[in-house]
Short mmCIF file of C-alpha atoms in Angstrom, two decimals:
data_model
loop_
_atom_site.label_atom_id
_atom_site.label_comp_id
_atom_site.label_asym_id
_atom_site.label_seq_id
_atom_site.Cartn_x
_atom_site.Cartn_y
_atom_site.Cartn_z
CA UNK A 1 -41.23 -91.26 63.82
CA UNK A 2 -41.80 -91.17 67.57
CA UNK A 3 -44.42 -93.29 69.26
CA UNK A 4 -46.82 -90.40 69.91
CA UNK A 5 -46.80 -89.36 66.23
CA UNK A 6 -47.36 -92.94 65.12
CA UNK A 7 -50.23 -93.27 67.58
CA UNK A 8 -51.69 -89.98 66.38
CA UNK A 9 -51.54 -91.09 62.74
CA UNK A 10 -53.17 -94.37 63.71
CA UNK A 11 -56.00 -92.51 65.41
CA UNK A 12 -56.37 -90.23 62.38
CA UNK A 13 -56.78 -93.32 60.22
CA UNK A 14 -59.32 -94.71 62.67
CA UNK A 15 -61.31 -91.47 62.47
CA UNK A 16 -61.21 -91.54 58.68
CA UNK A 17 -62.39 -95.14 58.60
CA UNK A 18 -65.17 -94.30 61.02
CA UNK A 19 -66.26 -91.51 58.69
CA UNK A 20 -66.31 -93.89 55.72
CA UNK A 21 -68.57 -96.17 57.74
CA UNK A 22 -71.16 -93.39 57.89
CA UNK A 23 -70.37 -91.76 61.23
CA UNK A 24 -69.20 -88.18 61.59
CA UNK A 25 -65.51 -87.60 62.28
CA UNK A 26 -65.43 -85.48 65.40
CA UNK A 27 -63.81 -82.11 65.84
CA UNK A 28 -64.79 -81.68 69.49
CA UNK A 29 -62.69 -82.72 72.44
CA UNK A 30 -64.54 -85.30 74.52
CA UNK A 31 -64.05 -85.47 78.29
CA UNK A 32 -65.63 -87.75 80.90
CA UNK A 33 -65.06 -88.54 84.56
CA UNK A 34 -65.44 -87.30 88.12
CA UNK A 35 -68.37 -85.09 89.07
CA UNK A 36 -66.02 -83.25 91.43
CA UNK A 37 -63.54 -82.46 88.66
CA UNK A 38 -66.39 -81.62 86.26
CA UNK A 39 -66.84 -77.96 87.36
CA UNK A 40 -63.14 -77.27 86.87
CA UNK A 41 -63.05 -78.91 83.45
CA UNK A 42 -66.25 -77.13 82.43
CA UNK A 43 -64.74 -73.79 83.43
CA UNK A 44 -61.64 -74.47 81.33
CA UNK A 45 -63.82 -75.61 78.42
CA UNK A 46 -65.80 -72.35 78.53
CA UNK A 47 -62.64 -70.27 78.68
CA UNK A 48 -61.09 -72.29 75.85
CA UNK A 49 -64.18 -71.95 73.63
CA UNK A 50 -64.35 -68.19 74.21
CA UNK A 51 -60.74 -67.48 73.34
CA UNK A 52 -59.92 -69.99 70.59
CA UNK A 53 -61.16 -70.91 67.14
CA UNK A 54 -61.78 -74.52 68.17
CA UNK A 55 -65.13 -76.12 68.94
CA UNK A 56 -66.28 -76.14 72.55
CA UNK A 57 -65.25 -79.38 74.30
CA UNK A 58 -67.97 -81.80 75.34
CA UNK A 59 -67.70 -82.49 79.08
CA UNK A 60 -69.71 -85.30 80.66
CA UNK A 61 -69.97 -86.15 84.36
CA UNK A 62 -69.79 -89.94 84.64
CA UNK A 63 -68.09 -90.39 88.00
CA UNK A 64 -64.45 -91.30 88.46
CA UNK A 65 -64.87 -95.07 88.07
CA UNK A 66 -67.27 -94.76 85.15
CA UNK A 67 -64.96 -92.32 83.42
CA UNK A 68 -61.97 -94.63 83.79
CA UNK A 69 -63.93 -97.50 82.29
CA UNK A 70 -64.97 -95.44 79.25
CA UNK A 71 -61.52 -93.86 78.87
CA UNK A 72 -59.84 -97.28 78.89
CA UNK A 73 -62.12 -98.81 76.24
CA UNK A 74 -59.59 -98.11 73.53
CA UNK A 75 -58.09 -95.59 71.11
CA UNK A 76 -60.21 -93.96 68.43
CA UNK A 77 -62.83 -91.32 67.72
CA UNK A 78 -65.48 -93.27 69.61
CA UNK A 79 -63.52 -92.99 72.88
CA UNK A 80 -62.87 -89.90 75.05
CA UNK A 81 -59.64 -87.93 75.05
CA UNK A 82 -59.52 -87.05 78.75
CA UNK A 83 -61.04 -88.34 81.97
CA UNK A 84 -61.23 -86.53 85.30
CA UNK A 85 -60.67 -88.34 88.59
CA UNK A 86 -61.05 -87.51 92.27
CA UNK A 87 -58.39 -90.11 93.09
CA UNK A 88 -55.38 -91.63 91.38
CA UNK A 89 -55.83 -94.30 88.71
CA UNK A 90 -56.03 -97.81 90.17
CA UNK A 91 -53.72 -100.62 89.01
CA UNK A 92 -56.78 -102.51 87.74
CA UNK A 93 -57.79 -99.51 85.60
CA UNK A 94 -54.27 -99.19 84.25
CA UNK A 95 -54.34 -102.86 83.29
CA UNK A 96 -57.68 -102.40 81.51
CA UNK A 97 -56.23 -99.49 79.54
CA UNK A 98 -53.16 -101.51 78.58
CA UNK A 99 -55.32 -104.45 77.51
CA UNK A 100 -57.35 -102.22 75.20
CA UNK A 101 -54.39 -100.43 73.62
CA UNK A 102 -54.47 -97.26 75.72
CA UNK A 103 -50.79 -97.53 76.51
CA UNK A 104 -49.63 -93.91 76.57
CA UNK A 105 -51.29 -91.78 79.25
CA UNK A 106 -50.31 -88.56 80.96
CA UNK A 107 -51.42 -88.10 84.56
CA UNK A 108 -52.01 -84.47 85.58
CA UNK A 109 -52.38 -83.44 89.23
CA UNK A 110 -54.72 -80.44 89.14
CA UNK A 111 -54.61 -79.42 92.78
CA UNK A 112 -56.72 -80.27 95.80
CA UNK A 113 -60.40 -80.24 96.57
CA UNK A 114 -61.38 -79.19 100.07
CA UNK A 115 -64.61 -78.14 101.72
CA UNK A 116 -65.11 -76.39 105.01
CA UNK A 117 -67.80 -75.81 107.58
CA UNK A 118 -67.42 -72.26 108.80
CA UNK A 119 -69.05 -69.72 111.09
CA UNK A 120 -68.53 -66.03 111.64
CA UNK A 121 -65.54 -65.04 113.74
CA UNK A 122 -68.01 -64.41 116.57
CA UNK A 123 -69.56 -67.87 116.30
CA UNK A 124 -68.97 -70.88 118.55
CA UNK A 125 -65.91 -73.08 118.15
CA UNK A 126 -66.94 -76.42 116.71
CA UNK A 127 -65.09 -79.72 116.43
CA UNK A 128 -67.09 -82.44 114.71
CA UNK A 129 -66.68 -85.79 113.02
CA UNK A 130 -68.12 -86.77 109.65
CA UNK A 131 -70.57 -89.05 111.44
CA UNK A 132 -71.82 -86.14 113.54
CA UNK A 133 -72.16 -83.94 110.47
CA UNK A 134 -74.16 -86.63 108.72
CA UNK A 135 -76.48 -86.88 111.73
CA UNK A 136 -76.88 -83.11 111.76
CA UNK A 137 -77.68 -82.67 108.08
CA UNK A 138 -79.25 -85.87 106.69
CA UNK A 139 -82.97 -86.09 105.98
CA UNK A 140 -83.07 -89.56 107.56
CA UNK A 141 -80.77 -91.19 110.09
CA UNK A 142 -80.60 -94.50 111.96
CA UNK A 143 -82.36 -94.28 115.34
CA UNK A 144 -82.55 -97.37 117.57
CA UNK A 145 -81.88 -99.64 114.63
CA UNK A 146 -84.45 -98.04 112.33
CA UNK A 147 -84.17 -95.38 109.62
CA UNK A 148 -86.27 -92.41 110.70
CA UNK A 149 -86.77 -88.75 109.86
CA UNK A 150 -83.94 -86.77 111.42
CA UNK A 151 -84.96 -85.98 115.03
CA UNK A 152 -81.93 -83.86 115.96
CA UNK A 153 -82.68 -80.18 116.46
CA UNK A 154 -79.60 -79.10 118.44
CA UNK A 155 -75.95 -80.04 118.10
CA UNK A 156 -75.75 -81.37 121.66
CA UNK A 157 -78.58 -83.83 120.94
CA UNK A 158 -76.12 -85.59 118.64
CA UNK A 159 -73.30 -85.51 121.18
CA UNK A 160 -73.10 -83.83 124.57
CA UNK A 161 -69.69 -82.40 123.68
CA UNK A 162 -71.21 -80.24 120.95
CA UNK A 163 -72.74 -76.78 121.53
CA UNK A 164 -76.22 -76.54 123.01
CA UNK A 165 -77.32 -74.53 120.00
CA UNK A 166 -79.89 -75.18 117.25
CA UNK A 167 -78.54 -76.82 114.09
CA UNK A 168 -78.58 -74.25 111.29
CA UNK A 169 -76.32 -74.74 108.28
CA UNK A 170 -76.45 -72.78 105.03
CA UNK A 171 -75.19 -74.62 101.99
CA UNK A 172 -75.18 -74.93 98.22
CA UNK A 173 -78.06 -76.27 96.10
CA UNK A 174 -78.04 -79.64 94.32
CA UNK A 175 -76.81 -77.97 91.11
CA UNK A 176 -73.53 -77.05 92.80
CA UNK A 177 -70.33 -79.05 92.53
CA UNK A 178 -69.64 -78.05 96.13
CA UNK A 179 -72.86 -79.79 97.15
CA UNK A 180 -71.85 -82.93 95.22
CA UNK A 181 -68.45 -82.96 96.88
CA UNK A 182 -69.93 -82.39 100.36
CA UNK A 183 -72.31 -85.32 99.91
CA UNK A 184 -69.50 -87.57 98.70
CA UNK A 185 -66.77 -86.53 101.15
CA UNK A 186 -68.84 -85.95 104.29
CA UNK A 187 -72.36 -87.37 104.12
CA UNK A 188 -71.60 -90.72 102.48
CA UNK A 189 -68.50 -91.36 104.57
CA UNK A 190 -70.20 -90.33 107.82
CA UNK A 191 -73.23 -92.44 106.99
CA UNK A 192 -71.13 -95.47 106.08
CA UNK A 193 -69.71 -95.64 109.61
CA UNK A 194 -73.12 -96.28 111.18
CA UNK A 195 -74.57 -99.66 112.10
CA UNK A 196 -77.29 -100.97 109.83
CA UNK A 197 -76.42 -98.90 106.77
CA UNK A 198 -74.64 -101.70 104.92
CA UNK A 199 -77.75 -103.88 105.22
CA UNK A 200 -79.81 -101.42 103.13
CA UNK A 201 -80.37 -102.07 99.44
CA UNK A 202 -78.14 -99.96 97.19
CA UNK A 203 -80.84 -97.51 96.11
CA UNK A 204 -82.13 -97.06 99.64
CA UNK A 205 -78.61 -96.73 101.02
CA UNK A 206 -77.83 -93.95 98.55
CA UNK A 207 -81.04 -92.15 99.50
CA UNK A 208 -80.36 -92.36 103.23
CA UNK A 209 -76.71 -91.37 102.94
CA UNK A 210 -77.05 -88.60 100.36
CA UNK A 211 -80.33 -86.74 100.94
CA UNK A 212 -80.05 -83.50 102.91
CA UNK A 213 -82.76 -82.53 105.37
CA UNK A 214 -85.39 -79.96 104.34
CA UNK A 215 -86.94 -79.12 107.74
CA UNK A 216 -85.04 -75.87 108.20
CA UNK A 217 -81.85 -77.14 109.84
CA UNK A 218 -80.13 -77.17 106.44
CA UNK A 219 -80.95 -74.24 104.17
CA UNK A 220 -80.10 -74.09 100.48
CA UNK A 221 -78.67 -70.61 100.06
CA UNK A 222 -77.93 -70.49 96.35
CA UNK A 223 -74.59 -70.27 94.57
CA UNK A 224 -73.54 -66.88 96.02
CA UNK A 225 -71.20 -67.58 98.93
CA UNK A 226 -71.11 -63.90 99.87
CA UNK A 227 -74.81 -64.04 100.74
CA UNK A 228 -74.10 -66.93 103.12
CA UNK A 229 -71.40 -64.85 104.81
CA UNK A 230 -73.92 -62.07 105.37
CA UNK A 231 -76.31 -64.54 107.01
CA UNK A 232 -73.55 -65.90 109.26
CA UNK A 233 -72.60 -62.40 110.34
CA UNK A 234 -76.21 -61.69 111.27
CA UNK A 235 -76.53 -65.05 113.10
CA UNK A 236 -73.20 -66.05 114.72
CA UNK A 237 -74.64 -69.40 115.81
CA UNK A 238 -75.17 -70.54 112.21
CA UNK A 239 -72.69 -72.31 109.94
CA UNK A 240 -72.07 -72.34 106.22
CA UNK A 241 -70.53 -74.83 103.78
CA UNK A 242 -67.83 -73.37 101.54
CA UNK A 243 -65.00 -74.37 99.27
CA UNK A 244 -61.77 -73.95 101.23
CA UNK A 245 -60.47 -71.19 98.95
CA UNK A 246 -63.44 -68.98 99.89
CA UNK A 247 -62.80 -69.53 103.59
CA UNK A 248 -59.15 -68.63 103.04
CA UNK A 249 -60.09 -65.41 101.25
CA UNK A 250 -62.50 -64.41 104.04
CA UNK A 251 -60.45 -65.23 107.14
CA UNK A 252 -61.24 -61.79 108.53
CA UNK A 253 -64.94 -62.73 108.64
CA UNK A 254 -65.00 -66.55 108.93
CA UNK A 255 -63.42 -69.35 110.92
CA UNK A 256 -63.39 -72.99 109.96
CA UNK A 257 -64.65 -75.76 112.20
CA UNK A 258 -62.39 -78.68 113.01
CA UNK A 259 -63.44 -81.85 111.21
CA UNK A 260 -61.97 -85.05 112.56
CA UNK A 261 -59.84 -82.98 114.91
CA UNK A 262 -58.13 -81.05 112.09
CA UNK A 263 -58.55 -77.37 111.21
CA UNK A 264 -58.61 -76.57 107.47
CA UNK A 265 -55.48 -74.79 106.26
CA UNK A 266 -53.37 -74.82 103.12
CA UNK A 267 -50.90 -77.13 104.85
CA UNK A 268 -53.48 -79.65 106.15
CA UNK A 269 -55.36 -79.67 102.83
CA UNK A 270 -52.26 -80.22 100.72
CA UNK A 271 -50.90 -82.91 103.05
CA UNK A 272 -54.23 -84.75 103.10
CA UNK A 273 -54.42 -84.49 106.89
CA UNK A 274 -57.62 -82.48 106.68
CA UNK A 275 -60.23 -85.20 106.11
CA UNK A 276 -62.42 -83.28 103.68
CA UNK A 277 -59.71 -82.92 101.05
CA UNK A 278 -58.23 -85.02 98.27
CA UNK A 279 -56.02 -84.65 95.19
CA UNK A 280 -57.74 -84.21 91.83
CA UNK A 281 -56.49 -85.43 88.46
CA UNK A 282 -57.11 -85.55 84.75
CA UNK A 283 -55.75 -88.33 82.54
CA UNK A 284 -54.91 -87.61 78.91
CA UNK A 285 -54.89 -90.15 76.07
CA UNK A 286 -51.70 -89.14 74.28
CA UNK A 287 -52.56 -91.05 71.10
CA UNK A 288 -55.33 -88.48 70.51
CA UNK A 289 -53.15 -85.38 70.77
CA UNK A 290 -52.35 -85.02 67.06
CA UNK A 291 -55.71 -86.28 65.79
CA UNK A 292 -58.26 -84.25 67.76
CA UNK A 293 -58.27 -80.55 66.82
CA UNK A 294 -57.42 -78.27 69.72
CA UNK A 295 -56.56 -80.99 72.24
CA UNK A 296 -53.01 -79.80 72.83
CA UNK A 297 -54.19 -76.20 73.11
CA UNK A 298 -56.93 -77.20 75.57
CA UNK A 299 -54.42 -79.04 77.75
CA UNK A 300 -52.11 -76.00 77.73
CA UNK A 301 -54.99 -73.79 78.88
CA UNK A 302 -55.98 -76.25 81.63
CA UNK A 303 -52.53 -76.29 83.26
CA UNK A 304 -51.78 -72.61 82.70
CA UNK A 305 -51.03 -70.12 85.45
CA UNK A 306 -54.20 -68.31 84.38
CA UNK A 307 -56.30 -71.38 85.24
CA UNK A 308 -54.47 -73.31 87.98
CA UNK A 309 -52.15 -70.67 89.45
CA UNK A 310 -52.43 -68.90 92.79
CA UNK A 311 -54.80 -66.33 91.25
CA UNK A 312 -56.27 -68.64 88.60
CA UNK A 313 -59.94 -68.73 87.72
CA UNK A 314 -60.27 -72.32 88.95
CA UNK A 315 -59.81 -71.09 92.50
CA UNK A 316 -63.21 -69.43 92.15
CA UNK A 317 -64.62 -72.95 91.72
CA UNK A 318 -62.99 -74.15 94.96
CA UNK A 319 -59.69 -75.62 93.75
CA UNK A 320 -56.85 -75.55 96.29
CA UNK A 321 -53.88 -74.77 94.04
CA UNK A 322 -50.47 -76.35 93.75
CA UNK A 323 -47.37 -74.50 94.87
CA UNK A 324 -45.69 -72.57 92.04
CA UNK A 325 -42.79 -75.01 91.69
CA UNK A 326 -45.12 -78.01 91.57
CA UNK A 327 -47.41 -76.29 89.07
CA UNK A 328 -44.47 -75.71 86.74
CA UNK A 329 -43.56 -79.40 86.98
CA UNK A 330 -47.15 -80.45 86.27
CA UNK A 331 -47.43 -78.00 83.36
CA UNK A 332 -44.28 -79.35 81.73
CA UNK A 333 -45.50 -82.95 82.01
CA UNK A 334 -48.95 -82.12 80.67
CA UNK A 335 -47.87 -79.98 77.73
CA UNK A 336 -45.10 -82.35 76.68
CA UNK A 337 -47.19 -85.48 77.08
CA UNK A 338 -44.91 -87.23 79.55
CA UNK A 339 -46.13 -90.81 79.94
CA UNK A 340 -47.12 -91.95 83.41
CA UNK A 341 -45.75 -95.12 84.95
CA UNK A 342 -47.95 -97.97 86.07
CA UNK A 343 -49.64 -97.08 89.38
CA UNK A 344 -48.68 -99.10 92.41
CA UNK A 345 -51.32 -100.88 94.51
#
């Protein structure tokens, strides 16, 4: 018997023993990990539940690091089958997995996450840094060594090189994965570059770096990006926060601002040059494939052309897709359970 079948039988035994101990053997796929990957996995889970006879997967947002820790606790029904990650697995996480018997893992590159700040085609050209965006949109910012309510009303008050126009940015609500990603990729990184932030206690630091202003300069505009476009067309001086795929689909109406001197494009997102982008992954515990009902079928749906392809439904959630040739390579690895090699430091 091959190693994967042996591992699957071992897990099946572990599930049976767990049941004998009084716990319920599970028939639901369990997934943890990155809050950024969560919306994509949730979308696949909903699609999978609607079109298959298997139970709906349980998807939990634990953060990338937290998900890795739980994923690497061991093999068995009490541990998750998949974890999502907004970065590659670290060598230290690989070592933890190996130590706990999670020795056969498939790494799946889903695509790329990118966010954009855009205006109407008639709006001003804007080139900003993450620090400047943090200062424009945070509820509180450092001023003369103290944390104070955001005093900036116009872009040029932040930096004279920016337009002498009022700050007005429409963006997603806290329930949105786009909002989570914007806070993580832009707000936290821009905040972290400022003097005095590291001296704050952890809870206070998170509050200062993550909380968006509510004085009218940043406006929560709901989940409908098309409504934001309408507002930008009626006010060319305003900006909106979008997933890159939406900007790409509306190039006739919108233009993206430069962030860190780089304009968002498929090429700059995929290369990582655009600073508000990153690769996204899921990691699969191959020992669970034959023991958890529907796991193989769920994986096949996740990496399908229907989900991750150029016209896949995950693009509606903001995923920047892989090229066709790369997607085929990723699909083959995922479906066939190709084991990843140890990550390099």
